[in-house]
């Protein structure tokens, strides 16, 4: 999500910040936090726990108001379909699930403290989604915690953080038999500086993939949401990562590459990504293009209102055509929208269009995670995340 990028940049570049405003959903306080505590207008700094406060939209704060709570599963709609029952000739996703946030929390706090600044996904949450039939979890983590700045990105791992990350991956893949995507949630920024050295980035991935090369259920998600860099730079770094992953001996697993401009599907052409990513080469022919898409007016995933009930399919259309024209596979690594009838129809329409296209192999909802506040509008953390009661059964599960 974009919000996380701006926070990373802010904390790294100008911390401690005086008077700067934190965007909605950003961290605004907590023990050890040194950033701004001033929330953007219309939002209020709300304490989630002693170590994590977040700017929540003022209209949501402290309430359980949910837009569209009166919607029922029988919402009528002709086009796009409101359930897979009216989505003709679809091909199911190979991978379908949720993001599992937590290990990347505590932006700017390095290394931070487990249980206070960051945490790992709850096994019970993973159980919940596997029990519903989902088989994919994207697991964000913070690079600076895995490869501490003292040694740089090619340096040694923090054995404690790696052990905990590995335990999560093992739980998902071995205990539950699902797929887990390793997601360095760093926006192509490490220790406050843009990652630009392809040889070093390649080595980082050789080192990390080497840890998981014998686990066929692990997926390598090269980098969350590069942005502020040319598409060609993002491409070169992703290509280097593929080379590094395969060189480690991890030759069978799926790799996901992400473009610049937060890898937005709707901006895939205007960002320049479409002009360069068609040339991606994987010696083992198992790489897909990961894109993200939110359905609010600015595509940032910060507003519970969707532009229209057809916006999901519309925003994916050009990217889908590009994937088809280039004979590439797509993976929608993040999709999120509000808990209301219009958004539910829009999400359903997006998933239907994807399953009819023949080129999208997976999708994951943004996001589960134990520390999302009860008011976070796309939280799907069971049992009470706002996306659990309606979005899950009405917009997601029909596409299992
Ligand atoms: C679905 O596929 C079948 C067989 O290929 C075809 O006859 C039918 O017209 C398709 N339906 C739609 C709505 O595309
Ligand atoms: C790893 O998890 C354990 C609890 O299982 C915790 O005590 C420890 O602090 C964690 N360390 C890191 C670096 O995440
Ligand atoms: C790569 O894999 C795809 C299936 O994912 C297949 O259609 C294509 O023919 C393969 N290409 C090569 C060069 O093996």
mmCIF file with all atom_site columns, C-alpha atoms in Angstrom, residues 120 139 141 146 157-175 180 182 208 211-212 215 218:
data_model
loop_
_atom_site.group_PDB
_atom_site.id
_atom_site.type_symbol
_atom_site.label_atom_id
_atom_site.label_alt_id
_atom_site.label_comp_id
_atom_site.label_asym_id
_atom_site.label_entity_id
_atom_site.label_seq_id
_atom_site.pdbx_PDB_ins_code
_atom_site.Cartn_x
_atom_site.Cartn_y
_atom_site.Cartn_z
_atom_site.occupancy
_atom_site.B_iso_or_equiv
_atom_site.pdbx_formal_charge
_atom_site.auth_seq_id
_atom_site.auth_comp_id
_atom_site.auth_asym_id
_atom_site.auth_atom_id
_atom_site.pdbx_PDB_model_num
ATOM 1  C CA . UNK A 1 120 ? 4.179  -12.632 12.975 1.00 0.00 ? 120 UNK A CA 1
ATOM 2  C CA . UNK A 1 139 ? 4.007  -12.746 4.121  1.00 0.00 ? 139 UNK A CA 1
ATOM 3  C CA . UNK A 1 141 ? 8.732  -8.755  6.223  1.00 0.00 ? 141 UNK A CA 1
ATOM 4  C CA . UNK A 1 146 ? 16.369 -9.876  8.220  1.00 0.00 ? 146 UNK A CA 1
ATOM 5  C CA . UNK A 1 157 ? 20.858 -12.819 8.390  1.00 0.00 ? 157 UNK A CA 1
ATOM 6  C CA . UNK A 1 158 ? 19.528 -12.061 11.823 1.00 0.00 ? 158 UNK A CA 1
ATOM 7  C CA . UNK A 1 159 ? 19.158 -15.645 12.922 1.00 0.00 ? 159 UNK A CA 1
ATOM 8  C CA . UNK A 1 160 ? 16.310 -14.833 15.322 1.00 0.00 ? 160 UNK A CA 1
ATOM 9  C CA . UNK A 1 161 ? 14.191 -12.968 12.755 1.00 0.00 ? 161 UNK A CA 1
ATOM 10 C CA . UNK A 1 162 ? 14.941 -15.558 10.073 1.00 0.00 ? 162 UNK A CA 1
ATOM 11 C CA . UNK A 1 163 ? 13.941 -18.318 12.484 1.00 0.00 ? 163 UNK A CA 1
ATOM 12 C CA . UNK A 1 164 ? 10.588 -16.684 13.187 1.00 0.00 ? 164 UNK A CA 1
ATOM 13 C CA . UNK A 1 165 ? 9.943  -15.907 9.535  1.00 0.00 ? 165 UNK A CA 1
ATOM 14 C CA . UNK A 1 166 ? 10.855 -19.487 8.645  1.00 0.00 ? 166 UNK A CA 1
ATOM 15 C CA . UNK A 1 167 ? 8.519  -20.814 11.329 1.00 0.00 ? 167 UNK A CA 1
ATOM 16 C CA . UNK A 1 168 ? 5.643  -18.868 9.740  1.00 0.00 ? 168 UNK A CA 1
ATOM 17 C CA . UNK A 1 169 ? 6.548  -20.120 6.271  1.00 0.00 ? 169 UNK A CA 1
ATOM 18 C CA . UNK A 1 170 ? 6.841  -23.699 7.554  1.00 0.00 ? 170 UNK A CA 1
ATOM 19 C CA . UNK A 1 171 ? 3.493  -23.476 9.279  1.00 0.00 ? 171 UNK A CA 1
ATOM 20 C CA . UNK A 1 172 ? 1.795  -22.293 6.084  1.00 0.00 ? 172 UNK A CA 1
ATOM 21 C CA . UNK A 1 173 ? 3.546  -24.649 3.694  1.00 0.00 ? 173 UNK A CA 1
ATOM 22 C CA . UNK A 1 174 ? 4.302  -27.805 5.648  1.00 0.00 ? 174 UNK A CA 1
ATOM 23 C CA . UNK A 1 175 ? 1.728  -27.869 8.434  1.00 0.00 ? 175 UNK A CA 1
ATOM 24 C CA . UNK A 1 180 ? 3.610  -18.804 1.103  1.00 0.00 ? 180 UNK A CA 1
ATOM 25 C CA . UNK A 1 182 ? 8.158  -14.221 0.884  1.00 0.00 ? 182 UNK A CA 1
ATOM 26 C CA . UNK A 1 208 ? 17.414 -15.783 0.848  1.00 0.00 ? 208 UNK A CA 1
ATOM 27 C CA . UNK A 1 211 ? 17.221 -20.904 2.675  1.00 0.00 ? 211 UNK A CA 1
ATOM 28 C CA . UNK A 1 212 ? 14.021 -22.124 1.031  1.00 0.00 ? 212 UNK A CA 1
ATOM 29 C CA . UNK A 1 215 ? 10.441 -26.074 -0.308 1.00 0.00 ? 215 UNK A CA 1
ATOM 30 C CA . UNK A 1 218 ? 7.481  -21.151 -1.233 1.00 0.00 ? 218 UNK A CA 1
#
